[in-house]
mmCIF file of C-alpha atoms and ligand atoms in Angstrom:
data_model
loop_
_atom_site.group_PDB
_atom_site.id
_atom_site.type_symbol
_atom_site.label_atom_id
_atom_site.label_comp_id
_atom_site.label_asym_id
_atom_site.label_seq_id
_atom_site.Cartn_x
_atom_site.Cartn_y
_atom_site.Cartn_z
ATOM 1 C CA MET A 1169 -18.743 -19.693 -9.369
ATOM 2 C CA ASP A 1170 -17.387 -18.192 -6.199
ATOM 3 C CA LYS A 1171 -20.517 -16.948 -4.444
ATOM 4 C CA VAL A 1172 -18.801 -14.596 -2.024
ATOM 5 C CA ILE A 1173 -18.998 -10.964 -2.741
ATOM 6 C CA HIS A 1174 -15.461 -9.798 -2.025
ATOM 7 C CA ASN A 1175 -14.822 -6.453 -0.526
ATOM 8 C CA CYS A 1176 -12.010 -5.494 -2.769
ATOM 9 C CA ILE A 1177 -10.357 -7.284 -5.878
ATOM 10 C CA ILE A 1178 -7.056 -5.877 -7.087
ATOM 11 C CA ILE A 1179 -6.098 -6.720 -10.629
ATOM 12 C CA GLY A 1180 -2.323 -6.593 -11.193
ATOM 13 C CA SER A 1181 0.856 -7.135 -9.206
ATOM 14 C CA GLY A 1182 3.229 -4.291 -9.949
ATOM 15 C CA PRO A 1183 4.146 -1.603 -7.250
ATOM 16 C CA SER A 1184 0.554 -0.144 -7.473
ATOM 17 C CA GLY A 1185 -1.220 -3.451 -6.976
ATOM 18 C CA TYR A 1186 0.903 -4.619 -4.131
ATOM 19 C CA THR A 1187 0.793 -1.244 -2.400
ATOM 20 C CA ALA A 1188 -3.032 -1.226 -2.689
ATOM 21 C CA ALA A 1189 -3.034 -4.686 -1.214
ATOM 22 C CA ILE A 1190 -0.908 -3.611 1.723
ATOM 23 C CA TYR A 1191 -3.219 -0.729 2.503
ATOM 24 C CA ALA A 1192 -6.483 -2.682 1.818
ATOM 25 C CA ALA A 1193 -5.339 -5.672 3.948
ATOM 26 C CA ARG A 1194 -4.388 -3.562 6.875
ATOM 27 C CA ALA A 1195 -7.689 -1.783 6.608
ATOM 28 C CA GLY A 1196 -9.420 -5.082 7.095
ATOM 29 C CA MET A 1197 -10.801 -5.228 3.581
ATOM 30 C CA ASN A 1198 -9.523 -8.857 2.986
ATOM 31 C CA PRO A 1199 -8.343 -8.038 -0.507
ATOM 32 C CA VAL A 1200 -7.917 -10.601 -3.255
ATOM 33 C CA LEU A 1201 -5.145 -9.841 -5.753
ATOM 34 C CA PHE A 1202 -4.802 -11.301 -9.197
ATOM 35 C CA THR A 1203 -1.157 -11.251 -10.351
ATOM 36 C CA GLY A 1204 -1.869 -11.496 -14.106
ATOM 37 C CA GLN A 1205 0.554 -13.358 -16.335
ATOM 38 C CA GLU A 1206 3.622 -11.327 -15.347
ATOM 39 C CA PRO A 1207 3.673 -11.483 -11.512
ATOM 40 C CA GLY A 1208 5.603 -8.489 -10.268
ATOM 41 C CA GLY A 1209 5.038 -6.550 -13.481
ATOM 42 C CA GLN A 1210 7.595 -4.494 -15.355
ATOM 43 C CA LEU A 1211 10.101 -4.277 -12.405
ATOM 44 C CA MET A 1212 10.828 -8.033 -12.932
ATOM 45 C CA ILE A 1213 12.596 -7.174 -16.141
ATOM 46 C CA THR A 1214 14.648 -4.294 -14.517
ATOM 47 C CA THR A 1215 18.018 -4.392 -12.914
ATOM 48 C CA ASP A 1216 19.173 -1.761 -10.489
ATOM 49 C CA VAL A 1217 16.484 0.531 -9.098
ATOM 50 C CA GLU A 1218 18.288 3.470 -7.658
ATOM 51 C CA ASN A 1219 15.542 5.962 -7.281
ATOM 52 C CA TYR A 1220 13.102 4.164 -4.953
ATOM 53 C CA PRO A 1221 13.276 5.827 -1.580
ATOM 54 C CA GLY A 1222 14.307 3.547 1.207
ATOM 55 C CA TYR A 1223 16.960 1.587 -0.609
ATOM 56 C CA PRO A 1224 20.008 3.807 -0.178
ATOM 57 C CA ASP A 1225 22.281 1.206 -1.950
ATOM 58 C CA GLY A 1226 19.632 0.518 -4.720
ATOM 59 C CA VAL A 1227 17.823 -2.712 -5.210
ATOM 60 C CA MET A 1228 17.226 -5.170 -7.983
ATOM 61 C CA GLY A 1229 13.731 -4.920 -9.522
ATOM 62 C CA PRO A 1230 12.737 -8.611 -8.914
ATOM 63 C CA GLN A 1231 13.992 -8.358 -5.321
ATOM 64 C CA MET A 1232 12.013 -5.227 -4.673
ATOM 65 C CA MET A 1233 8.802 -6.871 -6.053
ATOM 66 C CA GLU A 1234 9.456 -9.965 -3.807
ATOM 67 C CA ASP A 1235 9.632 -7.602 -0.851
ATOM 68 C CA PHE A 1236 6.320 -5.968 -1.977
ATOM 69 C CA ARG A 1237 4.655 -9.333 -2.325
ATOM 70 C CA LYS A 1238 5.807 -10.505 1.085
ATOM 71 C CA GLN A 1239 4.581 -7.317 2.704
ATOM 72 C CA ALA A 1240 1.176 -7.662 1.024
ATOM 73 C CA GLU A 1241 0.973 -11.288 2.174
ATOM 74 C CA ARG A 1242 2.048 -10.504 5.737
ATOM 75 C CA PHE A 1243 -1.181 -8.720 6.273
ATOM 76 C CA GLY A 1244 -3.378 -11.465 4.756
ATOM 77 C CA THR A 1245 -3.732 -10.503 1.076
ATOM 78 C CA ASP A 1246 -5.142 -13.531 -0.848
ATOM 79 C CA ILE A 1247 -2.808 -13.668 -3.854
ATOM 80 C CA ARG A 1248 -3.910 -15.664 -6.911
ATOM 81 C CA TYR A 1249 -1.603 -16.379 -9.697
ATOM 82 C CA GLU A 1250 -4.131 -15.988 -12.561
ATOM 83 C CA LEU A 1251 -5.005 -13.658 -15.409
ATOM 84 C CA ILE A 1252 -8.268 -11.807 -15.520
ATOM 85 C CA THR A 1253 -9.670 -11.946 -18.995
ATOM 86 C CA LYS A 1254 -13.064 -10.213 -18.774
ATOM 87 C CA VAL A 1255 -14.968 -7.841 -16.475
ATOM 88 C CA ASP A 1256 -18.650 -6.884 -16.252
ATOM 89 C CA PHE A 1257 -19.210 -3.506 -14.399
ATOM 90 C CA SER A 1258 -22.915 -3.175 -15.234
ATOM 91 C CA GLU A 1259 -23.861 -3.644 -11.596
ATOM 92 C CA HIS A 1260 -22.505 -2.631 -8.255
ATOM 93 C CA LYS A 1261 -21.535 -6.143 -7.642
ATOM 94 C CA HIS A 1262 -18.718 -5.953 -10.151
ATOM 95 C CA LYS A 1263 -17.977 -9.181 -11.910
ATOM 96 C CA ILE A 1264 -14.541 -10.433 -12.694
ATOM 97 C CA TYR A 1265 -13.674 -13.466 -14.790
ATOM 98 C CA THR A 1266 -10.488 -15.439 -14.616
ATOM 99 C CA GLU A 1267 -8.670 -17.201 -17.528
ATOM 100 C CA SER A 1268 -9.827 -20.608 -16.189
ATOM 101 C CA GLY A 1269 -13.447 -19.469 -16.286
ATOM 102 C CA GLU A 1270 -14.148 -18.567 -12.726
ATOM 103 C CA GLU A 1271 -16.496 -15.788 -11.960
ATOM 104 C CA LEU A 1272 -15.932 -13.590 -8.890
ATOM 105 C CA MET A 1273 -17.819 -10.559 -7.494
ATOM 106 C CA ALA A 1274 -16.542 -7.650 -5.630
ATOM 107 C CA HIS A 1275 -17.919 -4.300 -4.187
ATOM 108 C CA ALA A 1276 -14.715 -2.467 -5.006
ATOM 109 C CA VAL A 1277 -12.183 -3.214 -7.811
ATOM 110 C CA ILE A 1278 -8.768 -1.682 -8.155
ATOM 111 C CA ILE A 1279 -7.253 -1.797 -11.600
ATOM 112 C CA SER A 1280 -3.418 -1.826 -11.385
ATOM 113 C CA THR A 1281 -2.701 -3.731 -14.699
ATOM 114 C CA GLY A 1282 0.239 -1.648 -15.698
ATOM 115 C CA ALA A 1283 1.570 -1.398 -19.192
ATOM 116 C CA SER A 1284 3.598 -3.664 -21.627
ATOM 117 C CA ALA A 1285 6.422 -3.212 -24.020
ATOM 118 C CA LYS A 1286 5.621 -1.938 -27.592
ATOM 119 C CA TRP A 1287 6.893 -3.625 -30.772
ATOM 120 C CA LEU A 1288 7.873 -2.029 -34.095
ATOM 121 C CA GLY A 1289 5.393 -4.278 -35.969
ATOM 122 C CA LEU A 1290 7.782 -5.714 -38.471
ATOM 123 C CA GLU A 1291 7.225 -9.291 -39.742
ATOM 124 C CA SER A 1292 10.918 -10.060 -39.250
ATOM 125 C CA GLU A 1293 10.661 -8.856 -35.704
ATOM 126 C CA GLN A 1294 7.844 -11.303 -34.897
ATOM 127 C CA ARG A 1295 9.432 -14.219 -36.778
ATOM 128 C CA LEU A 1296 12.753 -13.786 -34.914
ATOM 129 C CA MET A 1297 11.133 -13.270 -31.513
ATOM 130 C CA ASN A 1298 13.237 -15.102 -28.877
ATOM 131 C CA LYS A 1299 15.663 -15.993 -31.603
ATOM 132 C CA GLY A 1300 17.628 -12.777 -30.962
ATOM 133 C CA VAL A 1301 14.767 -10.277 -30.857
ATOM 134 C CA SER A 1302 13.758 -9.199 -27.401
ATOM 135 C CA ALA A 1303 12.121 -6.398 -25.540
ATOM 136 C CA CYS A 1304 14.123 -7.026 -22.346
ATOM 137 C CA ALA A 1305 17.916 -6.500 -22.317
ATOM 138 C CA VAL A 1306 18.168 -7.422 -18.737
ATOM 139 C CA CYS A 1307 16.501 -10.831 -19.389
ATOM 140 C CA ASP A 1308 18.195 -11.727 -22.651
ATOM 141 C CA GLY A 1309 21.335 -9.683 -22.856
ATOM 142 C CA PHE A 1310 23.370 -12.409 -21.081
ATOM 143 C CA PHE A 1311 22.815 -14.683 -24.049
ATOM 144 C CA PHE A 1312 24.626 -12.315 -26.338
ATOM 145 C CA ARG A 1313 27.664 -11.428 -24.030
ATOM 146 C CA GLY A 1314 30.721 -10.562 -25.930
ATOM 147 C CA LEU A 1315 28.843 -10.118 -29.162
ATOM 148 C CA GLU A 1316 27.618 -7.079 -31.131
ATOM 149 C CA VAL A 1317 23.794 -6.139 -30.596
ATOM 150 C CA ALA A 1318 21.488 -3.467 -31.725
ATOM 151 C CA ILE A 1319 18.876 -1.549 -29.666
ATOM 152 C CA VAL A 1320 16.077 0.661 -31.015
ATOM 153 C CA GLY A 1321 14.595 3.527 -29.106
ATOM 154 C CA ALA A 1322 15.731 6.802 -27.594
ATOM 155 C CA GLY A 1323 13.889 7.208 -24.309
ATOM 156 C CA ASP A 1324 15.215 6.448 -20.800
ATOM 157 C CA THR A 1325 14.420 2.727 -21.151
ATOM 158 C CA ALA A 1326 16.518 2.455 -24.334
ATOM 159 C CA ALA A 1327 19.334 4.429 -22.735
ATOM 160 C CA GLU A 1328 19.278 2.331 -19.577
ATOM 161 C CA GLU A 1329 19.243 -0.897 -21.609
ATOM 162 C CA ALA A 1330 21.965 0.283 -23.963
ATOM 163 C CA ILE A 1331 24.184 1.057 -21.015
ATOM 164 C CA TYR A 1332 23.363 -2.315 -19.418
ATOM 165 C CA LEU A 1333 24.234 -4.095 -22.704
ATOM 166 C CA SER A 1334 27.444 -2.145 -23.216
ATOM 167 C CA LYS A 1335 28.811 -3.670 -20.053
ATOM 168 C CA ILE A 1336 28.276 -7.265 -21.308
ATOM 169 C CA CYS A 1337 28.472 -6.977 -25.042
ATOM 170 C CA LYS A 1338 31.315 -6.186 -27.386
ATOM 171 C CA LYS A 1339 29.364 -3.321 -29.117
ATOM 172 C CA VAL A 1340 25.983 -1.729 -28.923
ATOM 173 C CA HIS A 1341 24.422 -0.123 -32.064
ATOM 174 C CA MET A 1342 21.766 2.239 -30.951
ATOM 175 C CA LEU A 1343 19.127 3.193 -33.553
ATOM 176 C CA VAL A 1344 17.574 6.635 -33.004
ATOM 177 C CA ARG A 1345 14.826 7.701 -35.417
ATOM 178 C CA ARG A 1346 15.263 11.449 -34.923
ATOM 179 C CA ASP A 1347 18.237 13.658 -34.605
ATOM 180 C CA GLU A 1348 17.844 13.912 -30.877
ATOM 181 C CA MET A 1349 17.016 11.605 -27.921
ATOM 182 C CA ARG A 1350 14.077 11.835 -25.655
ATOM 183 C CA ALA A 1351 15.977 10.302 -22.646
ATOM 184 C CA SER A 1352 16.875 12.593 -19.622
ATOM 185 C CA LYS A 1353 20.197 14.407 -19.755
ATOM 186 C CA ILE A 1354 21.923 12.211 -17.240
ATOM 187 C CA MET A 1355 21.054 9.041 -19.253
ATOM 188 C CA GLN A 1356 22.259 10.668 -22.495
ATOM 189 C CA GLU A 1357 25.482 11.500 -20.826
ATOM 190 C CA ARG A 1358 25.947 7.909 -19.653
ATOM 191 C CA VAL A 1359 25.226 6.670 -23.217
ATOM 192 C CA ASN A 1360 27.745 9.097 -24.630
ATOM 193 C CA ASN A 1361 30.350 8.114 -22.039
ATOM 194 C CA ALA A 1362 30.138 4.404 -22.970
ATOM 195 C CA PRO A 1363 32.934 3.852 -25.420
ATOM 196 C CA ASN A 1364 31.227 0.859 -27.124
ATOM 197 C CA ILE A 1365 27.749 2.365 -27.827
ATOM 198 C CA GLN A 1366 27.478 3.794 -31.332
ATOM 199 C CA ILE A 1367 24.436 5.966 -32.030
ATOM 200 C CA TYR A 1368 22.869 6.017 -35.447
ATOM 201 C CA TRP A 1369 20.830 9.205 -35.798
ATOM 202 C CA ASN A 1370 17.867 9.605 -38.038
ATOM 203 C CA SER A 1371 17.722 5.936 -38.469
ATOM 204 C CA GLU A 1372 14.694 3.656 -38.790
ATOM 205 C CA THR A 1373 14.626 -0.155 -38.750
ATOM 206 C CA ASP A 1374 13.779 -1.423 -42.083
ATOM 207 C CA GLU A 1375 14.096 -5.145 -41.377
ATOM 208 C CA VAL A 1376 15.668 -7.436 -38.776
ATOM 209 C CA LEU A 1377 17.853 -9.894 -40.693
ATOM 210 C CA GLY A 1378 18.279 -13.623 -40.318
ATOM 211 C CA THR A 1379 16.395 -16.889 -40.914
ATOM 212 C CA GLU A 1380 16.835 -19.146 -37.945
ATOM 213 C CA GLU A 1381 18.434 -16.431 -35.742
ATOM 214 C CA VAL A 1382 19.194 -12.785 -35.901
ATOM 215 C CA THR A 1383 22.214 -12.004 -38.034
ATOM 216 C CA GLY A 1384 21.887 -8.314 -38.526
ATOM 217 C CA VAL A 1385 19.614 -5.293 -38.971
ATOM 218 C CA ARG A 1386 18.958 -3.136 -42.053
ATOM 219 C CA ILE A 1387 18.433 0.434 -41.353
ATOM 220 C CA ARG A 1388 17.118 3.351 -43.378
ATOM 221 C CA ASN A 1389 18.449 6.909 -42.956
ATOM 222 C CA THR A 1390 15.342 9.043 -42.888
ATOM 223 C CA LYS A 1391 17.126 12.135 -44.406
ATOM 224 C CA THR A 1392 18.796 10.337 -47.319
ATOM 225 C CA ASN A 1393 16.602 7.230 -47.593
ATOM 226 C CA GLU A 1394 19.810 5.262 -47.846
ATOM 227 C CA LEU A 1395 19.734 1.579 -46.612
ATOM 228 C CA SER A 1396 22.625 0.003 -44.743
ATOM 229 C CA GLU A 1397 23.235 -3.165 -42.834
ATOM 230 C CA ILE A 1398 24.760 -3.787 -39.518
ATOM 231 C CA ALA A 1399 25.849 -7.322 -38.458
ATOM 232 C CA VAL A 1400 24.441 -8.064 -34.966
ATOM 233 C CA SER A 1401 23.498 -11.188 -32.974
ATOM 234 C CA ALA A 1402 20.522 -9.644 -31.164
ATOM 235 C CA PHE A 1403 18.031 -6.870 -31.690
ATOM 236 C CA PHE A 1404 16.475 -5.212 -28.615
ATOM 237 C CA VAL A 1405 13.241 -3.145 -28.875
ATOM 238 C CA ALA A 1406 12.925 -0.351 -26.281
ATOM 239 C CA ILE A 1407 10.424 2.056 -27.738
ATOM 240 C CA GLY A 1408 7.856 2.473 -24.935
ATOM 241 C CA HIS A 1409 4.797 0.809 -23.493
ATOM 242 C CA LYS A 1410 1.125 0.268 -24.050
ATOM 243 C CA PRO A 1411 -1.386 0.235 -21.000
ATOM 244 C CA ASN A 1412 -2.836 -3.198 -20.274
ATOM 245 C CA THR A 1413 -6.396 -1.956 -20.260
ATOM 246 C CA ASP A 1414 -7.981 -3.750 -23.259
ATOM 247 C CA ILE A 1415 -10.410 -5.894 -21.039
ATOM 248 C CA PHE A 1416 -11.808 -2.699 -19.565
ATOM 249 C CA LYS A 1417 -12.795 -1.137 -22.927
ATOM 250 C CA GLY A 1418 -16.400 -0.316 -23.106
ATOM 251 C CA TRP A 1419 -16.668 -0.034 -19.396
ATOM 252 C CA ILE A 1420 -13.923 2.328 -18.283
ATOM 253 C CA LYS A 1421 -13.252 5.806 -19.767
ATOM 254 C CA MET A 1422 -9.763 5.979 -21.405
ATOM 255 C CA ASP A 1423 -7.762 8.202 -23.501
ATOM 256 C CA ALA A 1424 -6.896 7.415 -27.243
ATOM 257 C CA SER A 1425 -3.829 5.390 -26.151
ATOM 258 C CA GLY A 1426 -5.860 3.244 -23.653
ATOM 259 C CA TYR A 1427 -4.684 4.990 -20.475
ATOM 260 C CA ILE A 1428 -7.522 5.041 -17.939
ATOM 261 C CA GLU A 1429 -8.828 8.520 -17.202
ATOM 262 C CA ALA A 1430 -9.275 8.769 -13.398
ATOM 263 C CA VAL A 1431 -10.781 11.844 -11.716
ATOM 264 C CA PRO A 1432 -7.838 14.335 -11.543
ATOM 265 C CA GLY A 1433 -6.009 13.943 -8.223
ATOM 266 C CA ARG A 1434 -8.019 10.894 -7.342
ATOM 267 C CA THR A 1435 -8.260 7.245 -8.441
ATOM 268 C CA HIS A 1436 -11.992 7.163 -9.072
ATOM 269 C CA THR A 1437 -12.975 6.080 -12.591
ATOM 270 C CA ASN A 1438 -16.345 6.585 -14.410
ATOM 271 C CA ILE A 1439 -17.696 3.413 -12.710
ATOM 272 C CA GLU A 1440 -18.619 3.616 -9.039
ATOM 273 C CA GLY A 1441 -16.547 1.413 -6.928
ATOM 274 C CA VAL A 1442 -13.842 0.889 -9.578
ATOM 275 C CA PHE A 1443 -10.531 2.584 -9.083
ATOM 276 C CA ALA A 1444 -7.279 2.886 -11.094
ATOM 277 C CA ALA A 1445 -3.762 3.024 -10.047
ATOM 278 C CA GLY A 1446 -0.213 2.795 -11.450
ATOM 279 C CA ASP A 1447 0.875 2.938 -15.142
ATOM 280 C CA ALA A 1448 -2.586 1.850 -16.411
ATOM 281 C CA GLN A 1449 -3.704 5.421 -15.720
ATOM 282 C CA ASP A 1450 -0.389 7.312 -15.857
ATOM 283 C CA ASN A 1451 1.512 7.932 -19.017
ATOM 284 C CA ARG A 1452 3.432 10.941 -17.533
ATOM 285 C CA TYR A 1453 5.380 9.784 -14.467
ATOM 286 C CA ARG A 1454 5.448 6.024 -14.821
ATOM 287 C CA GLN A 1455 7.728 5.459 -11.896
ATOM 288 C CA ALA A 1456 7.653 2.617 -9.299
ATOM 289 C CA VAL A 1457 7.243 5.277 -6.596
ATOM 290 C CA THR A 1458 4.431 7.040 -8.246
ATOM 291 C CA ALA A 1459 2.715 3.768 -9.039
ATOM 292 C CA ALA A 1460 3.028 2.751 -5.357
ATOM 293 C CA GLY A 1461 1.608 6.197 -4.392
ATOM 294 C CA THR A 1462 -1.446 5.812 -6.537
ATOM 295 C CA GLY A 1463 -1.910 2.170 -5.343
ATOM 296 C CA CYS A 1464 -2.135 3.616 -1.817
ATOM 297 C CA MET A 1465 -4.614 6.293 -3.049
ATOM 298 C CA ALA A 1466 -6.792 3.708 -4.663
ATOM 299 C CA ALA A 1467 -6.962 1.515 -1.497
ATOM 300 C CA LEU A 1468 -7.878 4.589 0.613
ATOM 301 C CA ASP A 1469 -10.526 5.622 -1.930
ATOM 302 C CA ALA A 1470 -11.950 1.948 -2.029
ATOM 303 C CA GLU A 1471 -11.992 1.743 1.767
ATOM 304 C CA ARG A 1472 -13.957 4.991 1.944
ATOM 305 C CA TYR A 1473 -16.328 3.756 -0.645
ATOM 306 C CA LEU A 1474 -16.866 0.583 1.364
ATOM 307 C CA VAL A 1475 -17.326 2.438 4.647
ATOM 308 C CA GLU A 1476 -19.781 4.898 3.150
ATOM 309 C CA ARG A 1477 -21.953 1.988 1.996
ATOM 310 C CA GLU A 1478 -21.631 0.187 5.400
ATOM 311 C CA ILE A 1479 -19.982 -2.817 3.706
ATOM 312 C CA ILE A 1480 -17.087 -2.749 6.139
HETATM 313 P P1 LIG B 1504 9.345 6.676 -24.034
HETATM 314 O O1 LIG B 1504 7.959 6.765 -24.513
HETATM 315 O O2 LIG B 1504 9.777 7.792 -23.185
HETATM 316 O O3 LIG B 1504 10.327 6.621 -25.278
HETATM 317 C C1 LIG B 1504 10.108 5.749 -26.366
HETATM 318 C C2 LIG B 1504 11.274 5.940 -27.271
HETATM 319 O O4 LIG B 1504 11.111 5.046 -28.467
HETATM 320 C C3 LIG B 1504 11.237 7.404 -27.957
HETATM 321 O O5 LIG B 1504 12.510 7.926 -28.073
HETATM 322 C C4 LIG B 1504 10.594 7.180 -29.296
HETATM 323 O O6 LIG B 1504 11.153 8.080 -30.283
HETATM 324 C C5 LIG B 1504 11.184 5.760 -29.681
HETATM 325 N N1 LIG B 1504 10.210 5.120 -30.508
HETATM 326 C C6 LIG B 1504 8.867 4.914 -30.467
HETATM 327 N N2 LIG B 1504 8.446 4.212 -31.551
HETATM 328 C C7 LIG B 1504 9.549 4.044 -32.327
HETATM 329 C C8 LIG B 1504 9.719 3.334 -33.592
HETATM 330 N N3 LIG B 1504 8.652 2.760 -34.232
HETATM 331 N N4 LIG B 1504 10.930 3.244 -34.072
HETATM 332 C C9 LIG B 1504 12.006 3.802 -33.441
HETATM 333 N N5 LIG B 1504 11.905 4.496 -32.261
HETATM 334 C C10 LIG B 1504 10.560 4.540 -31.714
HETATM 335 O O7 LIG B 1504 9.441 5.234 -23.360
HETATM 336 P P2 LIG B 1504 10.437 4.645 -22.333
HETATM 337 O O8 LIG B 1504 10.064 3.249 -22.104
HETATM 338 O O9 LIG B 1504 11.870 4.983 -22.682
HETATM 339 O O10 LIG B 1504 10.197 5.510 -20.958
HETATM 340 C C11 LIG B 1504 8.880 5.537 -20.388
HETATM 341 C C12 LIG B 1504 8.870 6.413 -19.148
HETATM 342 O O11 LIG B 1504 9.562 5.730 -18.121
HETATM 343 C C13 LIG B 1504 9.456 7.751 -19.350
HETATM 344 O O12 LIG B 1504 8.807 8.739 -18.652
HETATM 345 C C14 LIG B 1504 10.981 7.571 -18.763
HETATM 346 O O13 LIG B 1504 11.404 8.834 -18.348
HETATM 347 C C15 LIG B 1504 10.615 6.632 -17.666
HETATM 348 N N6 LIG B 1504 11.847 5.818 -17.248
HETATM 349 C C16 LIG B 1504 12.603 6.201 -16.322
HETATM 350 C C17 LIG B 1504 13.756 5.463 -15.961
HETATM 351 C C18 LIG B 1504 14.639 5.949 -14.792
HETATM 352 O O14 LIG B 1504 14.266 6.979 -14.238
HETATM 353 N N7 LIG B 1504 15.655 5.257 -14.418
HETATM 354 C C19 LIG B 1504 14.177 4.254 -16.667
HETATM 355 C C20 LIG B 1504 13.252 3.985 -17.700
HETATM 356 C C21 LIG B 1504 12.163 4.696 -18.004
HETATM 357 P P3 LIG B 1504 10.711 9.602 -30.374
HETATM 358 O O15 LIG B 1504 11.551 10.216 -29.223
HETATM 359 O O16 LIG B 1504 11.163 10.021 -31.722
HETATM 360 O O17 LIG B 1504 9.273 9.630 -30.107
#
């Protein structure tokens, strides 16, 4: 066991975690940041980010997270490439357990564990995972260049990924379960303007087809109940995200979907000294810039907490 009581442990390495680290490190809090199993978080599977201020020509998601990490490190953040699998918030010396079994203690904890992609829950989807089934067009689209692919979802993520795929694939079959899309107007326009994206309205995925690899998808029209098959080489799932908050259940107050309920306008949770930032506590905005903003807030709230207790 690491006997030191750290001032501040940050769990997660997306925009919120790294921003919290930059502020905490500059405030002399000597933060330790655990990256989790996807260092850099969701932006690592994004291409162009055009809406983050300060990058007038846009930036690739992985490059942006590399910049965030370097900035956090520059001020002395102790970055550890490990997953936290358990916490114990029963005392003011909050306990954190790593995957390798190490126990650490901290006065303040910042939760910035983000959210992960959701799946449809079909057996065929699981079976053909990484054999043509993917939740990341940017990571895996390249393998299917010049071929026909399907994507399920109708939000901004699905629209963005369909457009990305349309540039490298022969045709994109987009499966929308209702008769309208949730995506923003501008993204819908871009989808409509892509000549090789075909939208299937009122269409649910019945089964992903294939034995060794994806060969097609069977869809059901929800109005007529009619089944039909489309021959595709890949099936991309883009139906939203789930907050990565399971390890905090029983300690931290959350809503029914698992999003952390912070004090409105602040980052305080129901546990003293534990703060929440980023997508783990935000199912409304979910933007890199809002995540970074709440990361800053969490570090300032944690700093105030440590100062009030004369810990720093
Ligand atoms: P959303 O929750 O916004 O959308 C999920 C979509 O998946 C919905 O259209 C939903 O359908 C559909 N869906 C859910 N479950 C199923 C299912 N079982 N079968 C078929 N379809 C299903 O998630 P996103 O990831 O798209 O976006 C999350 C947030 O991030 C949003 O606020 C979005 O605006 C933002 N975002 C912004 C971007 C940008 O500004 N560049 C890029 C990407 C995301 P239904 O509509 O019927 O519920």
